[in-house]
Each structure stands twice: as structure tokens, then as C-alpha cells.
Short mmCIF file of C-alpha atoms and ligand atoms in Angstrom, two decimals:
data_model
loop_
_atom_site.label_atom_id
_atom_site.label_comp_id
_atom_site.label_asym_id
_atom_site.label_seq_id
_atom_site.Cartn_x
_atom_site.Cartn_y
_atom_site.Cartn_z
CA UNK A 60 -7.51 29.71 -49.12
CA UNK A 61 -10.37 29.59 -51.95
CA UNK A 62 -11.80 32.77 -52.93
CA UNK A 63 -15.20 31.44 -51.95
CA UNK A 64 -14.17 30.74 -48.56
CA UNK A 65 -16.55 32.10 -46.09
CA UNK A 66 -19.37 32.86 -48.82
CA UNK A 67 -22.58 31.40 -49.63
CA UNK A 68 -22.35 29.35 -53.18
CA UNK A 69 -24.35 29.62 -55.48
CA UNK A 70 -24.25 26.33 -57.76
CA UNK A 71 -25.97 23.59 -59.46
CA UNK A 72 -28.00 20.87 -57.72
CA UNK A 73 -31.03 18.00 -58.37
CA UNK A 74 -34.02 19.11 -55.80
CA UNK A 75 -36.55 16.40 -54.99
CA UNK A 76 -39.31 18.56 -53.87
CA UNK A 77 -41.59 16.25 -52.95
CA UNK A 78 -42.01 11.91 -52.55
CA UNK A 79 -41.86 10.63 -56.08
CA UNK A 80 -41.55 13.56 -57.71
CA UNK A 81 -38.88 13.82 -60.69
CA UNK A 82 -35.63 15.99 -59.20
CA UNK A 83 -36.17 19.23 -60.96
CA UNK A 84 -32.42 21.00 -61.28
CA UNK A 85 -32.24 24.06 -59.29
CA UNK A 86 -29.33 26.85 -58.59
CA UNK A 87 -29.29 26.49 -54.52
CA UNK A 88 -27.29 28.36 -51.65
CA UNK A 89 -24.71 26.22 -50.08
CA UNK A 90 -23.71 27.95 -46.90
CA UNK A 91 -20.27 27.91 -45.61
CA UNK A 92 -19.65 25.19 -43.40
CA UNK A 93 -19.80 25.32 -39.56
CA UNK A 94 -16.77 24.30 -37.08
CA UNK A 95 -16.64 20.50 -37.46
CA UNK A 96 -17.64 20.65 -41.08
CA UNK A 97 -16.29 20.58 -44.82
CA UNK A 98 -17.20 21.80 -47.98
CA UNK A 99 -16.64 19.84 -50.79
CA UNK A 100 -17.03 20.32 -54.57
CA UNK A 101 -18.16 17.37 -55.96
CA UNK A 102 -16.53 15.76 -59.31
CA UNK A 103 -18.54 12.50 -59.75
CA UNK A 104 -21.54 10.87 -58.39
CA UNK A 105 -22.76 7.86 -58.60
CA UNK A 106 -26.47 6.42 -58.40
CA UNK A 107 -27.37 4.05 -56.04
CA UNK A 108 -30.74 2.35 -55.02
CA UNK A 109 -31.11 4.42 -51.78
CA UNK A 110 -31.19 7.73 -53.87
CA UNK A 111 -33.94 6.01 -55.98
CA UNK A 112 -36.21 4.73 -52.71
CA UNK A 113 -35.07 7.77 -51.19
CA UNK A 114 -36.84 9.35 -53.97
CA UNK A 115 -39.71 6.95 -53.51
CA UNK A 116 -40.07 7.70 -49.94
CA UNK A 117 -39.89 4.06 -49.03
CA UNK A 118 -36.64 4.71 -46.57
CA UNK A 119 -36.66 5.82 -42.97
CA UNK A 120 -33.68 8.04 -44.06
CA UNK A 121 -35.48 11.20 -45.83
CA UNK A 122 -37.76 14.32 -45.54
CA UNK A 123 -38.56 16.59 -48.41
CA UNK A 124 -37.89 19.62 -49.70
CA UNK A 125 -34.17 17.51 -50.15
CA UNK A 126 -31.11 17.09 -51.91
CA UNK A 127 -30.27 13.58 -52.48
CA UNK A 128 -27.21 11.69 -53.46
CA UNK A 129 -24.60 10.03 -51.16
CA UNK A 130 -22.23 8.57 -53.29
CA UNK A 131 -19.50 10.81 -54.48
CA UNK A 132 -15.94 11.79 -54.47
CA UNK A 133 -15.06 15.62 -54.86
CA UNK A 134 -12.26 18.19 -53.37
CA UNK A 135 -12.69 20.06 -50.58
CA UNK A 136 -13.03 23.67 -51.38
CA UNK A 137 -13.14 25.06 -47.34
CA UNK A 138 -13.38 23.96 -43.72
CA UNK A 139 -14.93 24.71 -40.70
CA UNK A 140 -12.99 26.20 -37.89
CA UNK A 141 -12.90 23.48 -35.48
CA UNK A 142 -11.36 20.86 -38.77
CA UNK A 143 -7.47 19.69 -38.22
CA UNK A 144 -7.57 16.46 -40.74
CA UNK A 145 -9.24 18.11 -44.30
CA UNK A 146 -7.18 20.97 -45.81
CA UNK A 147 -8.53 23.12 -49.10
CA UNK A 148 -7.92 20.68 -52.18
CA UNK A 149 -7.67 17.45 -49.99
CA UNK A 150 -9.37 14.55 -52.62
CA UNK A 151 -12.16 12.74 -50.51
CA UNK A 152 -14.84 10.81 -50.98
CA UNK A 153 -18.28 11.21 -49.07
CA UNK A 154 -19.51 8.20 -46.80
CA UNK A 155 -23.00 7.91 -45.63
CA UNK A 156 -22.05 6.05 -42.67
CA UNK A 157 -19.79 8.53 -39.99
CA UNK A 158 -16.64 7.22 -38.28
CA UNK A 159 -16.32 10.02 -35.71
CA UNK A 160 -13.29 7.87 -34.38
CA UNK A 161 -14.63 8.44 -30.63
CA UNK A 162 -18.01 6.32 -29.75
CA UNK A 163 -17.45 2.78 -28.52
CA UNK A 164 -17.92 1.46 -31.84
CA UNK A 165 -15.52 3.40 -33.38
CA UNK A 166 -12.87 2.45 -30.77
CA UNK A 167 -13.63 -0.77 -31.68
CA UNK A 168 -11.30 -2.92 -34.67
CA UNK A 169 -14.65 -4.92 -35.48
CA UNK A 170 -17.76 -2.68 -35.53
CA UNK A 171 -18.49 -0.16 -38.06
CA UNK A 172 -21.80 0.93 -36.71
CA UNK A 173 -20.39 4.48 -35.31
CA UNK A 174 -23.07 6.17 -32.99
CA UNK A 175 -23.39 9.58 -34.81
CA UNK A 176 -25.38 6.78 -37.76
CA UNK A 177 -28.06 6.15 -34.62
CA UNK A 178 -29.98 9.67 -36.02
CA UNK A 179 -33.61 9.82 -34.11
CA UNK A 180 -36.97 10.56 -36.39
CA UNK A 181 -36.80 14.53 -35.88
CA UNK A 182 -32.83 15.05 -36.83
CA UNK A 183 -33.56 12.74 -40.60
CA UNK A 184 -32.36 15.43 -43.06
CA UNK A 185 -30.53 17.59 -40.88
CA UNK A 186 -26.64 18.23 -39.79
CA UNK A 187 -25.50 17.07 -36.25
CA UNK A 188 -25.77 20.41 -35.01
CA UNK A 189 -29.63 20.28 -35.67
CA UNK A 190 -29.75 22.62 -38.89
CA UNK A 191 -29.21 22.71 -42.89
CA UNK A 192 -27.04 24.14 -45.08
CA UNK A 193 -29.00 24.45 -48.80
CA UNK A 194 -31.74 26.64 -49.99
CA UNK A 195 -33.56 26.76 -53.03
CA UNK A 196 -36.29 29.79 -53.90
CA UNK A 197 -36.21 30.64 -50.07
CA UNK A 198 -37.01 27.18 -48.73
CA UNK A 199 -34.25 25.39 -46.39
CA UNK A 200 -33.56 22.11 -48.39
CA UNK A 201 -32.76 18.93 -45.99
CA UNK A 202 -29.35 17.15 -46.39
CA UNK A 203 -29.69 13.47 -47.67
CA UNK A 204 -27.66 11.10 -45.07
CA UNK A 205 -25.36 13.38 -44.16
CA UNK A 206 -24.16 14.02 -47.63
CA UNK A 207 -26.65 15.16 -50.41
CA UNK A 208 -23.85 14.89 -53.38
CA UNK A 209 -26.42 15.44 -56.15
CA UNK A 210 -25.24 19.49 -55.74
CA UNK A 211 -22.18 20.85 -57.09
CA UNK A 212 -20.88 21.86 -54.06
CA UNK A 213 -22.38 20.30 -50.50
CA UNK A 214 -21.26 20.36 -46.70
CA UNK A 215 -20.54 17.29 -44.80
CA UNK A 216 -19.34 16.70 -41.11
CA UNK A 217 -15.74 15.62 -40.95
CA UNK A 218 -16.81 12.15 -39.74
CA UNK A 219 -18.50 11.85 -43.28
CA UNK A 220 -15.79 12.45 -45.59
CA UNK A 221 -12.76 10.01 -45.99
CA UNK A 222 -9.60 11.32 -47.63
CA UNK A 223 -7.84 9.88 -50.68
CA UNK A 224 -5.09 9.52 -52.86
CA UNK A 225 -4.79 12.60 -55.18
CA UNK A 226 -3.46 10.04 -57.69
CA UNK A 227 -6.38 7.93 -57.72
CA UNK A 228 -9.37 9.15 -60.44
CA UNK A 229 -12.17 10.65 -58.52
CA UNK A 230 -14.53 9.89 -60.71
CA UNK A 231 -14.33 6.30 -60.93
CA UNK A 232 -13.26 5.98 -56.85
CA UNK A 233 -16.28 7.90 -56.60
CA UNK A 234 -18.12 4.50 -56.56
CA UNK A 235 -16.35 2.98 -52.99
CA UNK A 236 -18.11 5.59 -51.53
CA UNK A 237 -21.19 3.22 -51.09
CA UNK A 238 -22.23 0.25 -53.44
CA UNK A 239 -18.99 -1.35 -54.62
CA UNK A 240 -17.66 -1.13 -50.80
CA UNK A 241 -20.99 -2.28 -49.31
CA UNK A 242 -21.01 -5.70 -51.39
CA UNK A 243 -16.92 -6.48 -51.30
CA UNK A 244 -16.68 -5.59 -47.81
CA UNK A 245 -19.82 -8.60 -47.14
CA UNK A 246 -17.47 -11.45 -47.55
CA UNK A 247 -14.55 -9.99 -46.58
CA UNK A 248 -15.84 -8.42 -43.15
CA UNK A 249 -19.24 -9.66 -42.22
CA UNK A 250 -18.37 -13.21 -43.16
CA UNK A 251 -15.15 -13.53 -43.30
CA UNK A 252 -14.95 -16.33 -46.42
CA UNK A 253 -12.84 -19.12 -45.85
CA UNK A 254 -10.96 -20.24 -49.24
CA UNK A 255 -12.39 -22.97 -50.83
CA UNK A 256 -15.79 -22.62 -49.70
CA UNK A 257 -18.93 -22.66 -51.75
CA UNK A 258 -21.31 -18.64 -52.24
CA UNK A 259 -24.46 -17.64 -53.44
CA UNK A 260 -24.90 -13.97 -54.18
CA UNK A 261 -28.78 -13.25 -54.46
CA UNK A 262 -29.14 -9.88 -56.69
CA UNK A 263 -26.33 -8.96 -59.47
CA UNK A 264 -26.04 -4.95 -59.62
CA UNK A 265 -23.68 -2.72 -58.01
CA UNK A 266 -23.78 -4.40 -54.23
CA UNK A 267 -24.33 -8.12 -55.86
CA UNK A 268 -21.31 -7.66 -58.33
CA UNK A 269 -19.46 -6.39 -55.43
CA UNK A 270 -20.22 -9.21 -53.29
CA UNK A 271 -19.20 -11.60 -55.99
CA UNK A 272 -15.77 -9.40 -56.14
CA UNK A 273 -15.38 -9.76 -52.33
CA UNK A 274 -16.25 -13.40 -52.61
CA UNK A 275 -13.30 -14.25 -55.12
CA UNK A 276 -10.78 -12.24 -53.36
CA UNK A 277 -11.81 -14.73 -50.38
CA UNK A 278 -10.67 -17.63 -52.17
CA UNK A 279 -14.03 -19.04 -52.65
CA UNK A 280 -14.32 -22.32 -55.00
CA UNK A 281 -17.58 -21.91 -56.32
CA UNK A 282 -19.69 -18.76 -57.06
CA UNK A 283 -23.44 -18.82 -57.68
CA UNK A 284 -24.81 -15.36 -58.96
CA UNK A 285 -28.26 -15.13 -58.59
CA UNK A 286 -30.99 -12.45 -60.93
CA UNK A 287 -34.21 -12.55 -62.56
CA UNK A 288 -32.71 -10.52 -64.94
CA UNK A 289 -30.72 -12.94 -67.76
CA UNK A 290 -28.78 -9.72 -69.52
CA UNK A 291 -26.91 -9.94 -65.69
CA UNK A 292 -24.83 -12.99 -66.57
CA UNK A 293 -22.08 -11.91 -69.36
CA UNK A 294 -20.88 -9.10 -66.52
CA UNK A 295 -21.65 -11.40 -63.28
CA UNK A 296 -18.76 -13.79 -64.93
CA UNK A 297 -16.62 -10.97 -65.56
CA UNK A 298 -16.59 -10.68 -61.70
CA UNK A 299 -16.25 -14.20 -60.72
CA UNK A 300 -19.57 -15.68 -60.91
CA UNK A 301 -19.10 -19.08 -61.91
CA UNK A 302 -22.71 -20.68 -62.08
CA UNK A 303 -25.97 -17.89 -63.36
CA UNK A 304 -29.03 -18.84 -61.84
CA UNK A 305 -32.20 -17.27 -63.44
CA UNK A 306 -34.89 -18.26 -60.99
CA UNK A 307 -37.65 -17.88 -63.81
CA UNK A 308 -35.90 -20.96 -65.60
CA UNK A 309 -36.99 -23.11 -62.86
CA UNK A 310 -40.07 -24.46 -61.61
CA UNK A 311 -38.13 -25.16 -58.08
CA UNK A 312 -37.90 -22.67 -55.57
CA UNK A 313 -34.15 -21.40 -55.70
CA UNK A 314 -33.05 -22.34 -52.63
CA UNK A 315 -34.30 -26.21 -53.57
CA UNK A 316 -32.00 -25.64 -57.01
CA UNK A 317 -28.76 -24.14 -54.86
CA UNK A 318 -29.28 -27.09 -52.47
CA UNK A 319 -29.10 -29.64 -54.94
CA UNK A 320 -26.38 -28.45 -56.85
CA UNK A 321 -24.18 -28.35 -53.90
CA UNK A 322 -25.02 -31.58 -51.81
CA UNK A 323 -26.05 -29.67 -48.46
CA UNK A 324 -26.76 -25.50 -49.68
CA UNK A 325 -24.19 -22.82 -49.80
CA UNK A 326 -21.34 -22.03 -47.61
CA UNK A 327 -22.66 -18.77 -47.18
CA UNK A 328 -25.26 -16.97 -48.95
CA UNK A 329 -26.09 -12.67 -49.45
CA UNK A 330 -28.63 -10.95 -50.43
CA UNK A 331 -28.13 -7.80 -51.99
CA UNK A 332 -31.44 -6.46 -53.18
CA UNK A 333 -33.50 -5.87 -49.72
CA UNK A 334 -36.40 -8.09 -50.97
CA UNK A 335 -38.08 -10.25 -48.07
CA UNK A 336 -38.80 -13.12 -50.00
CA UNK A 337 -35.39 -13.01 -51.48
CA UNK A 338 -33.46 -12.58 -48.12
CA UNK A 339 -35.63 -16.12 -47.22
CA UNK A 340 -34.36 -17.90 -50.05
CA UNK A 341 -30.97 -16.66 -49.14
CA UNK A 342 -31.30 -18.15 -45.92
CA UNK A 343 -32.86 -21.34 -46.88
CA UNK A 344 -30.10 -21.91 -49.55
CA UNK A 345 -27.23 -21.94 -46.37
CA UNK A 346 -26.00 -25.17 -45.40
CA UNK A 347 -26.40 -25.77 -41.67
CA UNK A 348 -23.48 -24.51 -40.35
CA UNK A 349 -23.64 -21.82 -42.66
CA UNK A 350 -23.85 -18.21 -42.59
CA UNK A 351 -26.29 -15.62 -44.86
CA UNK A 352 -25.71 -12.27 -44.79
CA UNK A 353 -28.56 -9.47 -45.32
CA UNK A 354 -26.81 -6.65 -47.40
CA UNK A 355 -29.59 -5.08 -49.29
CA UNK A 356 -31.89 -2.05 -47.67
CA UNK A 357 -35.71 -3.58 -47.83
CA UNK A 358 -38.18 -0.53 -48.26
CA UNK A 359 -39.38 0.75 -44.44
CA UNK A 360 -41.41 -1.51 -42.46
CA UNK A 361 -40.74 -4.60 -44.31
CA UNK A 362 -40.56 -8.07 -42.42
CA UNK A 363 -39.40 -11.37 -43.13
CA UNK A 364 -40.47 -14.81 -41.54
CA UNK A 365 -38.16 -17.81 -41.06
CA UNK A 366 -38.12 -21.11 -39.80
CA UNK A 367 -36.76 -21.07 -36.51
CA UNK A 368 -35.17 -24.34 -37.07
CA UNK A 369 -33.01 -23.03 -39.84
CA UNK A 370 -30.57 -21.35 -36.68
CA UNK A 371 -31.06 -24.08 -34.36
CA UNK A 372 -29.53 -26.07 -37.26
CA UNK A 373 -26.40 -23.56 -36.54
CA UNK A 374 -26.77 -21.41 -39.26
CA UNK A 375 -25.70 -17.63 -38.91
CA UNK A 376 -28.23 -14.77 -39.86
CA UNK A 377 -25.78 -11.68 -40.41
CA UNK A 378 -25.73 -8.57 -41.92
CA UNK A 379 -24.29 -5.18 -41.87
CA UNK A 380 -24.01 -1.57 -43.29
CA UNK A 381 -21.12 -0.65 -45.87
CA UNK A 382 -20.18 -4.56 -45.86
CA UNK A 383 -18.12 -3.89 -42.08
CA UNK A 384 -15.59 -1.22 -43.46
CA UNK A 385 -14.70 1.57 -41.16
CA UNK A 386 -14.95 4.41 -44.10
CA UNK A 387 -11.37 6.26 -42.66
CA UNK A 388 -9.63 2.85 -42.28
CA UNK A 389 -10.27 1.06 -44.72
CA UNK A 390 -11.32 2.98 -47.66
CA UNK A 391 -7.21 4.57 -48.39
CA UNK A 392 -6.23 0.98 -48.70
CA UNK A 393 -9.24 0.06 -51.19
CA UNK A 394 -8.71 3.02 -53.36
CA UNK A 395 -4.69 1.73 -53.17
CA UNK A 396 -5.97 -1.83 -54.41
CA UNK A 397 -8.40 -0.12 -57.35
CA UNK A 398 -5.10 1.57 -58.25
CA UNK A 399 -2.23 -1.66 -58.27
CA UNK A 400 -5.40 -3.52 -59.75
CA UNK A 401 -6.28 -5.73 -57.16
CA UNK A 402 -10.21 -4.45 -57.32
CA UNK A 403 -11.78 -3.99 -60.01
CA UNK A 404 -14.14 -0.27 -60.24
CA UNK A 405 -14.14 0.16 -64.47
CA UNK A 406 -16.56 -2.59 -64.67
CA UNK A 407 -18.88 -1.23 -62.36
CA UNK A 408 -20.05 1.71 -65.00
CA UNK A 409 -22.34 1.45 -67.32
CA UNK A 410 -23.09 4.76 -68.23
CA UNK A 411 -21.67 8.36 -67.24
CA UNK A 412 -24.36 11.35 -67.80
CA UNK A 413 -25.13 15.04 -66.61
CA UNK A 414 -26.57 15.78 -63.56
CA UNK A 415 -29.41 17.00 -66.08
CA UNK A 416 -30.30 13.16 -67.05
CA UNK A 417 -30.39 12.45 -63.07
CA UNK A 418 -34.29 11.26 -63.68
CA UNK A 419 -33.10 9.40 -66.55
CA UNK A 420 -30.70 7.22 -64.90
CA UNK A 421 -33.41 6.27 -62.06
CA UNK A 422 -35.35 4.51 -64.80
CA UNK A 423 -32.38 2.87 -66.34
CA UNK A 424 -31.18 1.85 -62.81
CA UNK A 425 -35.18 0.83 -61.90
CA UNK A 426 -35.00 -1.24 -65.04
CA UNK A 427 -32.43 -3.50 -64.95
CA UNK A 428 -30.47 -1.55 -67.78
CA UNK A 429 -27.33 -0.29 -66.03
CA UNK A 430 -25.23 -1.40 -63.06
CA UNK A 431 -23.72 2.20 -62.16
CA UNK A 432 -24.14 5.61 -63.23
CA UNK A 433 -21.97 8.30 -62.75
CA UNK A 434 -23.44 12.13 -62.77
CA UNK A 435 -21.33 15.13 -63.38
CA UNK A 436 -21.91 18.84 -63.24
CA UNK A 437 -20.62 19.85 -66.29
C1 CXF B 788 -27.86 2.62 -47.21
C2 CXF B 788 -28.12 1.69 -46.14
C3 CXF B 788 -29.26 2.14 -45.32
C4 CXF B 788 -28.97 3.44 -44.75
C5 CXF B 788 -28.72 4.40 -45.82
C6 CXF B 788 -27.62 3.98 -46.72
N1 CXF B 788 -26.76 2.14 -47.89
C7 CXF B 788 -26.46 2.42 -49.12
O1 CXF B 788 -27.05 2.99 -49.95
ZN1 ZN B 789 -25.85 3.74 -51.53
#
């Protein structure tokens, strides 16, 4: 039992006030947490792209006063009454997307898509049981996908939190908690990548660089890694790339370069960045027959257009959330492969700060200039 079992913590988190404004750290109240939930302190977390549009406003998936963050690993410090699986010190990480292990989905061995994800408008920002657990200056703050890890301590329902090996290093496992998974898992799960076969992987950071990952561990021949951004290919070969495309070195469209170079298009294409016109080239760049996967989160509202004729001509328009992995099943075995080397996690990090330079590492993600930052408390 933790001494601070049962009490309201007092701790150190990032607030976003308000859409767009820079996260101002606060000290907040983290309440204890309620039956079906746990508390967790958190050790490392990482930055992703949602936090920064979450920021922006720009995703279905906020409401202010609120503490963001959702990818982290930490130990759990208590439990809720009504928890059997998470004891005090258990390593876990936190997962945006629930497995509560008893909708139809989650009975399922091929859907990830667990119901307790389907939130309506009025519960964005709150637990399942309708309410929040953080204050700041008297206001209720409003959780951040379930798992607002930009706080030193935060609770989480037990569907949300995935335990790991107390070997592993939480800081750097911190990162399958949501990009690194959400690009590997792509090939591996939402396209299943035959060996041999011929990819394109449309935007190089965290989710891109994963999908590349996911891609060679697939057995794929040929590895196109696609960025505007040229300082992207020295890392994108690290990770298997084996042909950087720069779209602004061509007067083509990309899809018309990718099509040439391989005869017919690409085996299978993703995109990785949520851009419309981006997740069209990634379609137009499959070969009929093919299949291109949407993994990037476009900003709210966002369409696309297509050509009809690119499906009749067999092709397979796919996507997914956390690249298909069922957090509880499949994360153990990916922090296992991170450990006997068989993933690679080092690579991902660019840059580790304090939870101080949060606003910082926004603009450096914003710009180009890192693929992953890791935030500590202290
Ligand atoms: C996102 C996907 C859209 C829902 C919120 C989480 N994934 C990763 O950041
Ligand atoms: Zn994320």
C-alpha cells in the first residue's frame, strides 16, 4: 500500500487552458481513483501529433480547461476497488485506445476497435463514469483520451493501461504506447505484407518510421520513404527505407514518380501524416490489386476525393487506429521484441526534455526538427 493511497495528489502537470494556448505548468489535484480505475505515476512521456492538434483544437477528441498527453509509461501508485489485474508498482504503459476485453470487438482476434473508444460529443474529456479527476485553481480539468500523461501522476480506467515487463526501460517503452505501435502495427496488422512485395510510406516521423519498421519486418523487397522534408532521409535508411523521395525534387506528381519506378505502383502504400492530398497520392501510387492504408489523423472535418475507378480496379482503401494491435495482447510481446532487439525504439528519440520545455518540443515537433520527444517530471 502507498502512503498516498486514498489521498488527493498534489503534483506537477502541463494545463492547456484554452485552444492554442501555450500549456502553462500548474500544481493540480489528482483524485484517487474510482472502482475500475488506476493511478499511475508517470516516468516518461512522449510527444505525439495528437497532443499538438489536440492543442490546436483541430481534433474531435478535446475540450478545454485539459490535461493533454497520451503517450506514456509510468507505475501504478494505487487502484480502485473494483481492479483485480494492476497491483501498486505494476510497470504499465497508458493506451489511448481501451481493450475492455468484453465488447464484440474485443472478443474478436481481428478488430481492435473496442466499444468503450465509440465516446459520444458530451463524454470528450471525461472518465467512463461521466466525471474528472484533476483540478487546477478550483476548475475541474478534462482528461485527454482517457489518459492525460502530461501530469505527474494521472488516473486511467483499467481498459487503458497495459502492463509490462519491469525489466524493460520505461522511458524508452514509453513510446509503444502510441506512435511507434501505430505505424509497425500498419503492415503487420492492417495489411498484412507479404515478403517480397514492393511499399511506399508517405510521411517519415514517428508513425512513418514505424511503418517503414513494420514494413521490413514483413519481408518487403523494396521500401520507398516518402517527406518534403530532405533532413528525413539519413534516419528513414536507418529504418529500412531503401529509396527517399522528396516530392519538391520533382515536377511529377508523386504518385506518377512511384508508378514509374515500379512498373505498375506500389504493393501497398500508407500514409502517415493525415493530409488529404497526401492520403490521394497514397492511393493513386497502389498498383491495382493493391492495398493503401490511411494511418495518419487528418484535422476534424477533413475530406478526401478519389476516383472511383481506382477500387473497381481492386485496390483496397484500409486503415485503422494503433496499426490493429489489441494494446493488452499485443503490446507484452512488443516490449519483449524492443528488449531481444527485434524492434528498434532508441532511434525513435531525438531529444529528451522537462515537462517545463513541453511548448518547446511542439515547435520542434511542428517543424520538422525531431522525430520523438520524451518529457519527464524531474
Ligand atoms: C490518435 C488517433 C485518433 C484518436 C486519438 C488518438 N492516435 C494517436 O495519436
Ligand atoms: Zn499519439
Amino acid at each position: 500500500m502507498s502512503v498516498t493511497q486514498g489521498k488527493v495528489i498534489k503534483c506537477k502537470a502541463a494545463v492547456a487552458w484554452a485552444k492554442d494556448e501555450p500549456l502553462s505548468i500548474e500544481e493540480i489535484e489528482v483524485d484517487p481513483p474510482k472502482d475500475g480505475e488506476v493511478r499511475v505515476k508517470i516516468m516518461a512521456t512522449g510527444v505525439c501529433h495528437t497532443d499538438v492538434s489536440g492543442k490546436r483544437g483541430i481534433l474531435p477528441y478535446v475540450r478545454f480547461p485539459a490535461v493533454l498527453g497520451h503517450e506514456a509509461a509510468g507505475v501504478v501508485e494505487s487502484v480502485g476497488s473494483a481492479v483485480t489485474s494492476f497491483n501498486v508498482g505494476d510497470h504499465v504503459l497508458t493506451i489511448f485506445l481501451p481493450q475492455c476485453q468484453e465488447c464484440v470487438a474485443c472478443k474478436s482476434p481481428d478488430q481492435n476497435l473496442c466499444e468503450k473508444f465509440m465516446v459520444s460529443p458530451e463524454a470528450v474529456g471525461l472518465l467512463f463514469d461521466g466525471t474528472t479527476r484533476m483540478k487546477c485553481k478550483g476548475k475541474s480539468l478534462y482528461h485527454f483520451l482517457g489518459t492525460s500523461t502530461y501530469s505527474e501522476y494521472t488516473v486511467v480506467d483499467q481498459s487503458q493501461v497495459v502492463k509490462v515487463s519491469k525489466e524493460a526501460p520505461l522511458d524508452k517503452i514509453s513510446i509503444l504506447s502510441c506512435g511507434v505501435s501505430t505505424g509497425y502495427g500498419s503492415p503487420i496488422k492492417i495489411c498484412k505484407v507479404k515478403p517480397g512485395s514492393t511499399c511506399a510510406v508517405f510521411g517519415l516521423g514517428t508513425v512513418g518510421l514505424g511503418a517503414v519498421m513494420g514494413c521490413r519486418v514483413q519481408g518487403a523487397k523494396r521500401i520507398f520513404g516518402v517527406d518534403i522534408n530532405k533532413d528525413k532521409e539519413e534516419i528513414a535508411r536507418t529504418f529500412g527505407v531503401t529509396d527517399f523521395l522528396n516530392p519538391k525534387d520533382h515536377q511529377k506528381p508523386i504518385h506518377e514518380i512511384l508508378i514509374e519506378a515500379t512498373g505498375a505502383g506500389c504493393d501497398y502504400t500508407f500514409e502517415c501524416i493525415g493530409v488529404p492530398e497526401v492520403l490521394q497520392s497514397a492511393l493513386n501510387a497502389c498498383k491495382p490489386g493493391g492495398q493503401s492504408a490511411i494511418v495518419g489523423v487528418p484535422a476534424e472535418g477533413k475530406t478526401v476525393t478519389f476516383d472511383p475507378y481506382k477500387l473497381l480496379y481492386s485496390r483496397v482503401w484500409t486503415g485503422g487506429f494503433y496499426g490493429g494491435f489489441k494494446p493488452k495482447d499485443d503490446i507484452p510481446g512488443l516490449v519483449e521484441d524492443y528488449m531481444k532487439k527485434k524492434i528498434m525504439l532508441d532511434e525513435f528519440i531525438s531529444t529528451s526534455m522537462s515537462i517545463e520545455e513541453v511548448n518547446k518540443s511542439f515547435d520542434l515537433l511542428l517543424q520538422g526538427k525531431i522525430i520523438k520527444a520524451l518529457l519527464y517530471f524531474n
